[in-house]
Amino acid sequence: MAELKDWIAGLKTEKPELNDFVTKLEGFISDTGFNASKFEKAVEAGLQIKEEEVKKTFIYDAEN
C-alpha cells in the first residue's frame, strides 16, 4: 500500500484543490488496502443526512 499512499501524497501536491476530498479519502485507506465497506457506509450516511435536509426544506416551503 506504500505506492497508494505515495500516489495520494503526490496528488495533494499536484492538485491542491482536491486536498479536502483526498484527506477525507485517506481515512478509508490502511496498510491492507481500501476499506470499501467503511467507505460505502460513510457515503450512505452522508446521503441520508442530505436527504433529511432536503425533506426539511420541502416541509418548510410547504408550510410557508
PDB file of N, CA, C and O in Angstrom:
ATOM      1  N   MET A   1       0.803  -1.203   0.000  1.00  0.00           N
ATOM      2  CA  MET A   1       0.000   0.000   0.000  1.00  0.00           C
ATOM      3  C   MET A   1       0.845   1.266   0.000  1.00  0.00           C
ATOM      4  O   MET A   1       0.321   2.350  -0.069  1.00  0.00           O
ATOM      5  N   ALA A   2       2.139   1.082   0.091  1.00  0.00           N
ATOM      6  CA  ALA A   2       3.025   2.247   0.084  1.00  0.00           C
ATOM      7  C   ALA A   2       2.867   3.032  -1.211  1.00  0.00           C
ATOM      8  O   ALA A   2       2.896   4.269  -1.191  1.00  0.00           O
ATOM      9  N   GLU A   3       2.682   2.315  -2.322  1.00  0.00           N
ATOM     10  CA  GLU A   3       2.510   3.011  -3.606  1.00  0.00           C
ATOM     11  C   GLU A   3       1.262   3.886  -3.596  1.00  0.00           C
ATOM     12  O   GLU A   3       1.268   5.002  -4.102  1.00  0.00           O
ATOM     13  N   LEU A   4       0.193   3.372  -3.008  1.00  0.00           N
ATOM     14  CA  LEU A   4      -1.057   4.124  -2.944  1.00  0.00           C
ATOM     15  C   LEU A   4      -0.879   5.371  -2.076  1.00  0.00           C
ATOM     16  O   LEU A   4      -1.314   6.463  -2.452  1.00  0.00           O
ATOM     17  N   LYS A   5      -0.232   5.208  -0.946  1.00  0.00           N
ATOM     18  CA  LYS A   5      -0.010   6.351  -0.062  1.00  0.00           C
ATOM     19  C   LYS A   5       0.915   7.386  -0.717  1.00  0.00           C
ATOM     20  O   LYS A   5       0.700   8.586  -0.570  1.00  0.00           O
ATOM     21  N   ASP A   6       1.907   6.912  -1.465  1.00  0.00           N
ATOM     22  CA  ASP A   6       2.789   7.832  -2.193  1.00  0.00           C
ATOM     23  C   ASP A   6       2.013   8.575  -3.273  1.00  0.00           C
ATOM     24  O   ASP A   6       2.210   9.778  -3.485  1.00  0.00           O
ATOM     25  N   TRP A   7       1.137   7.861  -3.962  1.00  0.00           N
ATOM     26  CA  TRP A   7       0.323   8.474  -5.010  1.00  0.00           C
ATOM     27  C   TRP A   7      -0.583   9.551  -4.412  1.00  0.00           C
ATOM     28  O   TRP A   7      -0.720  10.641  -4.967  1.00  0.00           O
ATOM     29  N   ILE A   8      -1.177   9.258  -3.267  1.00  0.00           N
ATOM     30  CA  ILE A   8      -2.052  10.230  -2.606  1.00  0.00           C
ATOM     31  C   ILE A   8      -1.261  11.467  -2.191  1.00  0.00           C
ATOM     32  O   ILE A   8      -1.721  12.598  -2.373  1.00  0.00           O
ATOM     33  N   ALA A   9      -0.081  11.262  -1.645  1.00  0.00           N
ATOM     34  CA  ALA A   9       0.756  12.399  -1.247  1.00  0.00           C
ATOM     35  C   ALA A   9       1.103  13.249  -2.466  1.00  0.00           C
ATOM     36  O   ALA A   9       1.060  14.488  -2.412  1.00  0.00           O
ATOM     37  N   GLY A  10       1.432  12.601  -3.571  1.00  0.00           N
ATOM     38  CA  GLY A  10       1.726  13.330  -4.802  1.00  0.00           C
ATOM     39  C   GLY A  10       0.517  14.068  -5.339  1.00  0.00           C
ATOM     40  O   GLY A  10       0.617  15.194  -5.832  1.00  0.00           O
ATOM     41  N   LEU A  11      -0.650  13.438  -5.233  1.00  0.00           N
ATOM     42  CA  LEU A  11      -1.891  14.050  -5.707  1.00  0.00           C
ATOM     43  C   LEU A  11      -2.194  15.329  -4.932  1.00  0.00           C
ATOM     44  O   LEU A  11      -2.620  16.327  -5.510  1.00  0.00           O
ATOM     45  N   LYS A  12      -1.945  15.297  -3.639  1.00  0.00           N
ATOM     46  CA  LYS A  12      -2.172  16.501  -2.824  1.00  0.00           C
ATOM     47  C   LYS A  12      -1.291  17.657  -3.283  1.00  0.00           C
ATOM     48  O   LYS A  12      -1.703  18.809  -3.256  1.00  0.00           O
ATOM     49  N   THR A  13      -0.079  17.327  -3.699  1.00  0.00           N
ATOM     50  CA  THR A  13       0.850  18.366  -4.163  1.00  0.00           C
ATOM     51  C   THR A  13       0.460  18.855  -5.549  1.00  0.00           C
ATOM     52  O   THR A  13       0.446  20.058  -5.816  1.00  0.00           O
ATOM     53  N   GLU A  14       0.118  17.922  -6.440  1.00  0.00           N
ATOM     54  CA  GLU A  14      -0.200  18.267  -7.826  1.00  0.00           C
ATOM     55  C   GLU A  14      -1.559  18.942  -7.976  1.00  0.00           C
ATOM     56  O   GLU A  14      -1.746  19.783  -8.851  1.00  0.00           O
ATOM     57  N   LYS A  15      -2.503  18.542  -7.158  1.00  0.00           N
ATOM     58  CA  LYS A  15      -3.876  19.058  -7.258  1.00  0.00           C
ATOM     59  C   LYS A  15      -4.353  19.559  -5.895  1.00  0.00           C
ATOM     60  O   LYS A  15      -5.188  18.934  -5.244  1.00  0.00           O
ATOM     61  N   PRO A  16      -3.837  20.691  -5.427  1.00  0.00           N
ATOM     62  CA  PRO A  16      -4.217  21.166  -4.095  1.00  0.00           C
ATOM     63  C   PRO A  16      -5.713  21.436  -3.935  1.00  0.00           C
ATOM     64  O   PRO A  16      -6.229  21.404  -2.828  1.00  0.00           O
ATOM     65  N   GLU A  17      -6.410  21.637  -5.043  1.00  0.00           N
ATOM     66  CA  GLU A  17      -7.857  21.867  -4.962  1.00  0.00           C
ATOM     67  C   GLU A  17      -8.609  20.616  -4.505  1.00  0.00           C
ATOM     68  O   GLU A  17      -9.775  20.685  -4.107  1.00  0.00           O
ATOM     69  N   LEU A  18      -7.940  19.468  -4.556  1.00  0.00           N
ATOM     70  CA  LEU A  18      -8.563  18.211  -4.127  1.00  0.00           C
ATOM     71  C   LEU A  18      -8.177  17.821  -2.701  1.00  0.00           C
ATOM     72  O   LEU A  18      -8.580  16.757  -2.227  1.00  0.00           O
ATOM     73  N   ASN A  19      -7.427  18.649  -2.009  1.00  0.00           N
ATOM     74  CA  ASN A  19      -6.913  18.295  -0.685  1.00  0.00           C
ATOM     75  C   ASN A  19      -7.998  17.878   0.295  1.00  0.00           C
ATOM     76  O   ASN A  19      -7.841  16.895   1.017  1.00  0.00           O
ATOM     77  N   ASP A  20      -9.098  18.617   0.362  1.00  0.00           N
ATOM     78  CA  ASP A  20     -10.159  18.264   1.305  1.00  0.00           C
ATOM     79  C   ASP A  20     -10.698  16.871   1.017  1.00  0.00           C
ATOM     80  O   ASP A  20     -10.849  16.048   1.928  1.00  0.00           O
ATOM     81  N   PHE A  21     -10.996  16.596  -0.242  1.00  0.00           N
ATOM     82  CA  PHE A  21     -11.521  15.289  -0.627  1.00  0.00           C
ATOM     83  C   PHE A  21     -10.508  14.189  -0.355  1.00  0.00           C
ATOM     84  O   PHE A  21     -10.838  13.151   0.224  1.00  0.00           O
ATOM     85  N   VAL A  22      -9.275  14.403  -0.760  1.00  0.00           N
ATOM     86  CA  VAL A  22      -8.231  13.392  -0.603  1.00  0.00           C
ATOM     87  C   VAL A  22      -7.977  13.117   0.877  1.00  0.00           C
ATOM     88  O   VAL A  22      -7.808  11.967   1.285  1.00  0.00           O
ATOM     89  N   THR A  23      -7.987  14.151   1.691  1.00  0.00           N
ATOM     90  CA  THR A  23      -7.785  13.973   3.128  1.00  0.00           C
ATOM     91  C   THR A  23      -8.890  13.103   3.722  1.00  0.00           C
ATOM     92  O   THR A  23      -8.617  12.212   4.528  1.00  0.00           O
ATOM     93  N   LYS A  24     -10.118  13.342   3.322  1.00  0.00           N
ATOM     94  CA  LYS A  24     -11.230  12.505   3.799  1.00  0.00           C
ATOM     95  C   LYS A  24     -11.085  11.077   3.295  1.00  0.00           C
ATOM     96  O   LYS A  24     -11.364  10.123   4.021  1.00  0.00           O
ATOM     97  N   LEU A  25     -10.659  10.921   2.074  1.00  0.00           N
ATOM     98  CA  LEU A  25     -10.494   9.601   1.475  1.00  0.00           C
ATOM     99  C   LEU A  25      -9.408   8.796   2.175  1.00  0.00           C
ATOM    100  O   LEU A  25      -9.523   7.573   2.302  1.00  0.00           O
ATOM    101  N   GLU A  26      -8.385   9.465   2.667  1.00  0.00           N
ATOM    102  CA  GLU A  26      -7.285   8.783   3.349  1.00  0.00           C
ATOM    103  C   GLU A  26      -7.760   7.973   4.553  1.00  0.00           C
ATOM    104  O   GLU A  26      -7.151   6.969   4.898  1.00  0.00           O
ATOM    105  N   GLY A  27      -8.840   8.393   5.176  1.00  0.00           N
ATOM    106  CA  GLY A  27      -9.379   7.678   6.320  1.00  0.00           C
ATOM    107  C   GLY A  27      -9.865   6.277   5.992  1.00  0.00           C
ATOM    108  O   GLY A  27     -10.069   5.451   6.881  1.00  0.00           O
ATOM    109  N   PHE A  28     -10.046   6.003   4.718  1.00  0.00           N
ATOM    110  CA  PHE A  28     -10.540   4.695   4.287  1.00  0.00           C
ATOM    111  C   PHE A  28      -9.426   3.813   3.725  1.00  0.00           C
ATOM    112  O   PHE A  28      -9.681   2.719   3.253  1.00  0.00           O
ATOM    113  N   ILE A  29      -8.200   4.298   3.794  1.00  0.00           N
ATOM    114  CA  ILE A  29      -7.057   3.559   3.255  1.00  0.00           C
ATOM    115  C   ILE A  29      -6.143   3.174   4.406  1.00  0.00           C
ATOM    116  O   ILE A  29      -5.739   4.016   5.199  1.00  0.00           O
ATOM    117  N   SER A  30      -5.836   1.890   4.482  1.00  0.00           N
ATOM    118  CA  SER A  30      -4.931   1.399   5.518  1.00  0.00           C
ATOM    119  C   SER A  30      -3.782   0.650   4.858  1.00  0.00           C
ATOM    120  O   SER A  30      -3.694   0.589   3.628  1.00  0.00           O
ATOM    121  N   ASP A  31      -2.957   0.052   5.664  1.00  0.00           N
ATOM    122  CA  ASP A  31      -1.840  -0.733   5.135  1.00  0.00           C
ATOM    123  C   ASP A  31      -2.318  -1.962   4.367  1.00  0.00           C
ATOM    124  O   ASP A  31      -1.582  -2.517   3.567  1.00  0.00           O
ATOM    125  N   THR A  32      -3.545  -2.381   4.628  1.00  0.00           N
ATOM    126  CA  THR A  32      -4.081  -3.566   3.942  1.00  0.00           C
ATOM    127  C   THR A  32      -4.876  -3.211   2.697  1.00  0.00           C
ATOM    128  O   THR A  32      -5.279  -4.100   1.951  1.00  0.00           O
ATOM    129  N   GLY A  33      -5.152  -1.939   2.476  1.00  0.00           N
ATOM    130  CA  GLY A  33      -5.875  -1.546   1.266  1.00  0.00           C
ATOM    131  C   GLY A  33      -7.001  -0.567   1.545  1.00  0.00           C
ATOM    132  O   GLY A  33      -7.061   0.064   2.597  1.00  0.00           O
ATOM    133  N   PHE A  34      -7.891  -0.480   0.588  1.00  0.00           N
ATOM    134  CA  PHE A  34      -9.032   0.431   0.650  1.00  0.00           C
ATOM    135  C   PHE A  34     -10.194  -0.283   1.322  1.00  0.00           C
ATOM    136  O   PHE A  34     -10.597  -1.367   0.908  1.00  0.00           O
ATOM    137  N   ASN A  35     -10.756   0.318   2.365  1.00  0.00           N
ATOM    138  CA  ASN A  35     -11.868  -0.273   3.089  1.00  0.00           C
ATOM    139  C   ASN A  35     -13.175   0.179   2.425  1.00  0.00           C
ATOM    140  O   ASN A  35     -13.788   1.172   2.815  1.00  0.00           O
ATOM    141  N   ALA A  36     -13.581  -0.565   1.412  1.00  0.00           N
ATOM    142  CA  ALA A  36     -14.760  -0.206   0.623  1.00  0.00           C
ATOM    143  C   ALA A  36     -16.031  -0.242   1.457  1.00  0.00           C
ATOM    144  O   ALA A  36     -16.917   0.604   1.290  1.00  0.00           O
ATOM    145  N   SER A  37     -16.126  -1.190   2.372  1.00  0.00           N
ATOM    146  CA  SER A  37     -17.319  -1.301   3.208  1.00  0.00           C
ATOM    147  C   SER A  37     -17.490  -0.059   4.076  1.00  0.00           C
ATOM    148  O   SER A  37     -18.589   0.504   4.166  1.00  0.00           O
ATOM    149  N   LYS A  38     -16.414   0.364   4.713  1.00  0.00           N
ATOM    150  CA  LYS A  38     -16.456   1.575   5.545  1.00  0.00           C
ATOM    151  C   LYS A  38     -16.785   2.801   4.693  1.00  0.00           C
ATOM    152  O   LYS A  38     -17.564   3.664   5.107  1.00  0.00           O
ATOM    153  N   PHE A  39     -16.211   2.878   3.493  1.00  0.00           N
ATOM    154  CA  PHE A  39     -16.464   3.982   2.585  1.00  0.00           C
ATOM    155  C   PHE A  39     -17.938   4.027   2.175  1.00  0.00           C
ATOM    156  O   PHE A  39     -18.574   5.071   2.212  1.00  0.00           O
ATOM    157  N   GLU A  40     -18.490   2.858   1.814  1.00  0.00           N
ATOM    158  CA  GLU A  40     -19.892   2.787   1.407  1.00  0.00           C
ATOM    159  C   GLU A  40     -20.821   3.215   2.535  1.00  0.00           C
ATOM    160  O   GLU A  40     -21.808   3.923   2.306  1.00  0.00           O
ATOM    161  N   LYS A  41     -20.508   2.806   3.753  1.00  0.00           N
ATOM    162  CA  LYS A  41     -21.328   3.198   4.904  1.00  0.00           C
ATOM    163  C   LYS A  41     -21.262   4.704   5.125  1.00  0.00           C
ATOM    164  O   LYS A  41     -22.274   5.337   5.435  1.00  0.00           O
ATOM    165  N   ALA A  42     -20.088   5.290   4.966  1.00  0.00           N
ATOM    166  CA  ALA A  42     -19.934   6.736   5.133  1.00  0.00           C
ATOM    167  C   ALA A  42     -20.708   7.498   4.058  1.00  0.00           C
ATOM    168  O   ALA A  42     -21.357   8.502   4.345  1.00  0.00           O
ATOM    169  N   VAL A  43     -20.646   7.011   2.829  1.00  0.00           N
ATOM    170  CA  VAL A  43     -21.393   7.651   1.741  1.00  0.00           C
ATOM    171  C   VAL A  43     -22.891   7.542   2.006  1.00  0.00           C
ATOM    172  O   VAL A  43     -23.636   8.519   1.857  1.00  0.00           O
ATOM    173  N   GLU A  44     -23.331   6.377   2.426  1.00  0.00           N
ATOM    174  CA  GLU A  44     -24.755   6.175   2.725  1.00  0.00           C
ATOM    175  C   GLU A  44     -25.213   7.113   3.838  1.00  0.00           C
ATOM    176  O   GLU A  44     -26.281   7.731   3.741  1.00  0.00           O
ATOM    177  N   ALA A  45     -24.414   7.243   4.884  1.00  0.00           N
ATOM    178  CA  ALA A  45     -24.766   8.136   5.990  1.00  0.00           C
ATOM    179  C   ALA A  45     -24.813   9.588   5.518  1.00  0.00           C
ATOM    180  O   ALA A  45     -25.730  10.334   5.880  1.00  0.00           O
ATOM    181  N   GLY A  46     -23.851   9.986   4.700  1.00  0.00           N
ATOM    182  CA  GLY A  46     -23.837  11.347   4.178  1.00  0.00           C
ATOM    183  C   GLY A  46     -25.038  11.644   3.301  1.00  0.00           C
ATOM    184  O   GLY A  46     -25.641  12.718   3.383  1.00  0.00           O
ATOM    185  N   LEU A  47     -25.398  10.676   2.479  1.00  0.00           N
ATOM    186  CA  LEU A  47     -26.574  10.857   1.621  1.00  0.00           C
ATOM    187  C   LEU A  47     -27.854  10.936   2.440  1.00  0.00           C
ATOM    188  O   LEU A  47     -28.761  11.710   2.120  1.00  0.00           O
ATOM    189  N   GLN A  48     -27.923  10.153   3.496  1.00  0.00           N
ATOM    190  CA  GLN A  48     -29.102  10.184   4.355  1.00  0.00           C
ATOM    191  C   GLN A  48     -29.243  11.552   5.022  1.00  0.00           C
ATOM    192  O   GLN A  48     -30.344  12.096   5.119  1.00  0.00           O
ATOM    193  N   ILE A  49     -28.128  12.120   5.447  1.00  0.00           N
ATOM    194  CA  ILE A  49     -28.156  13.453   6.052  1.00  0.00           C
ATOM    195  C   ILE A  49     -28.664  14.480   5.045  1.00  0.00           C
ATOM    196  O   ILE A  49     -29.514  15.320   5.362  1.00  0.00           O
ATOM    197  N   LYS A  50     -28.155  14.422   3.820  1.00  0.00           N
ATOM    198  CA  LYS A  50     -28.594  15.364   2.786  1.00  0.00           C
ATOM    199  C   LYS A  50     -30.074  15.180   2.464  1.00  0.00           C
ATOM    200  O   LYS A  50     -30.807  16.152   2.245  1.00  0.00           O
ATOM    201  N   GLU A  51     -30.527  13.930   2.436  1.00  0.00           N
ATOM    202  CA  GLU A  51     -31.942  13.650   2.163  1.00  0.00           C
ATOM    203  C   GLU A  51     -32.827  14.270   3.243  1.00  0.00           C
ATOM    204  O   GLU A  51     -33.860  14.877   2.934  1.00  0.00           O
ATOM    205  N   GLU A  52     -32.416  14.162   4.493  1.00  0.00           N
ATOM    206  CA  GLU A  52     -33.180  14.765   5.586  1.00  0.00           C
ATOM    207  C   GLU A  52     -33.204  16.283   5.468  1.00  0.00           C
ATOM    208  O   GLU A  52     -34.231  16.911   5.718  1.00  0.00           O
ATOM    209  N   GLU A  53     -32.090  16.879   5.064  1.00  0.00           N
ATOM    210  CA  GLU A  53     -32.041  18.330   4.873  1.00  0.00           C
ATOM    211  C   GLU A  53     -33.008  18.768   3.780  1.00  0.00           C
ATOM    212  O   GLU A  53     -33.703  19.776   3.922  1.00  0.00           O
ATOM    213  N   VAL A  54     -33.056  18.015   2.697  1.00  0.00           N
ATOM    214  CA  VAL A  54     -33.961  18.339   1.592  1.00  0.00           C
ATOM    215  C   VAL A  54     -35.414  18.199   2.045  1.00  0.00           C
ATOM    216  O   VAL A  54     -36.249  19.056   1.748  1.00  0.00           O
ATOM    217  N   LYS A  55     -35.725  17.150   2.780  1.00  0.00           N
ATOM    218  CA  LYS A  55     -37.095  16.957   3.275  1.00  0.00           C
ATOM    219  C   LYS A  55     -37.520  18.122   4.164  1.00  0.00           C
ATOM    220  O   LYS A  55     -38.649  18.603   4.056  1.00  0.00           O
ATOM    221  N   LYS A  56     -36.615  18.568   5.035  1.00  0.00           N
ATOM    222  CA  LYS A  56     -36.937  19.698   5.906  1.00  0.00           C
ATOM    223  C   LYS A  56     -37.204  20.952   5.090  1.00  0.00           C
ATOM    224  O   LYS A  56     -38.094  21.738   5.420  1.00  0.00           O
ATOM    225  N   THR A  57     -36.460  21.131   4.006  1.00  0.00           N
ATOM    226  CA  THR A  57     -36.665  22.286   3.132  1.00  0.00           C
ATOM    227  C   THR A  57     -38.040  22.219   2.487  1.00  0.00           C
ATOM    228  O   THR A  57     -38.758  23.224   2.425  1.00  0.00           O
ATOM    229  N   PHE A  58     -38.429  21.029   2.011  1.00  0.00           N
ATOM    230  CA  PHE A  58     -39.750  20.875   1.403  1.00  0.00           C
ATOM    231  C   PHE A  58     -40.854  21.146   2.415  1.00  0.00           C
ATOM    232  O   PHE A  58     -41.843  21.815   2.101  1.00  0.00           O
ATOM    233  N   ILE A  59     -40.697  20.644   3.613  1.00  0.00           N
ATOM    234  CA  ILE A  59     -41.712  20.858   4.651  1.00  0.00           C
ATOM    235  C   ILE A  59     -41.802  22.339   4.971  1.00  0.00           C
ATOM    236  O   ILE A  59     -42.909  22.897   5.060  1.00  0.00           O
ATOM    237  N   TYR A  60     -40.677  23.011   5.119  1.00  0.00           N
ATOM    238  CA  TYR A  60     -40.660  24.436   5.411  1.00  0.00           C
ATOM    239  C   TYR A  60     -41.343  25.218   4.290  1.00  0.00           C
ATOM    240  O   TYR A  60     -42.180  26.084   4.549  1.00  0.00           O
ATOM    241  N   ASP A  61     -41.009  24.879   3.043  1.00  0.00           N
ATOM    242  CA  ASP A  61     -41.597  25.577   1.897  1.00  0.00           C
ATOM    243  C   ASP A  61     -43.107  25.347   1.822  1.00  0.00           C
ATOM    244  O   ASP A  61     -43.864  26.252   1.487  1.00  0.00           O
ATOM    245  N   ALA A  62     -43.546  24.140   2.136  1.00  0.00           N
ATOM    246  CA  ALA A  62     -44.969  23.818   2.071  1.00  0.00           C
ATOM    247  C   ALA A  62     -45.747  24.538   3.152  1.00  0.00           C
ATOM    248  O   ALA A  62     -46.909  24.903   2.954  1.00  0.00           O
ATOM    249  N   GLU A  63     -45.128  24.760   4.295  1.00  0.00           N
ATOM    250  CA  GLU A  63     -45.812  25.427   5.402  1.00  0.00           C
ATOM    251  C   GLU A  63     -45.831  26.940   5.252  1.00  0.00           C
ATOM    252  O   GLU A  63     -46.617  27.616   5.887  1.00  0.00           O
ATOM    253  N   ASN A  64     -44.998  27.483   4.398  1.00  0.00           N
ATOM    254  CA  ASN A  64     -44.914  28.945   4.249  1.00  0.00           C
ATOM    255  C   ASN A  64     -45.368  29.385   2.909  1.00  0.00           C
ATOM    256  O   ASN A  64     -45.785  29.194   2.036  1.00  0.00           O
TER     257      ASN A  64
END
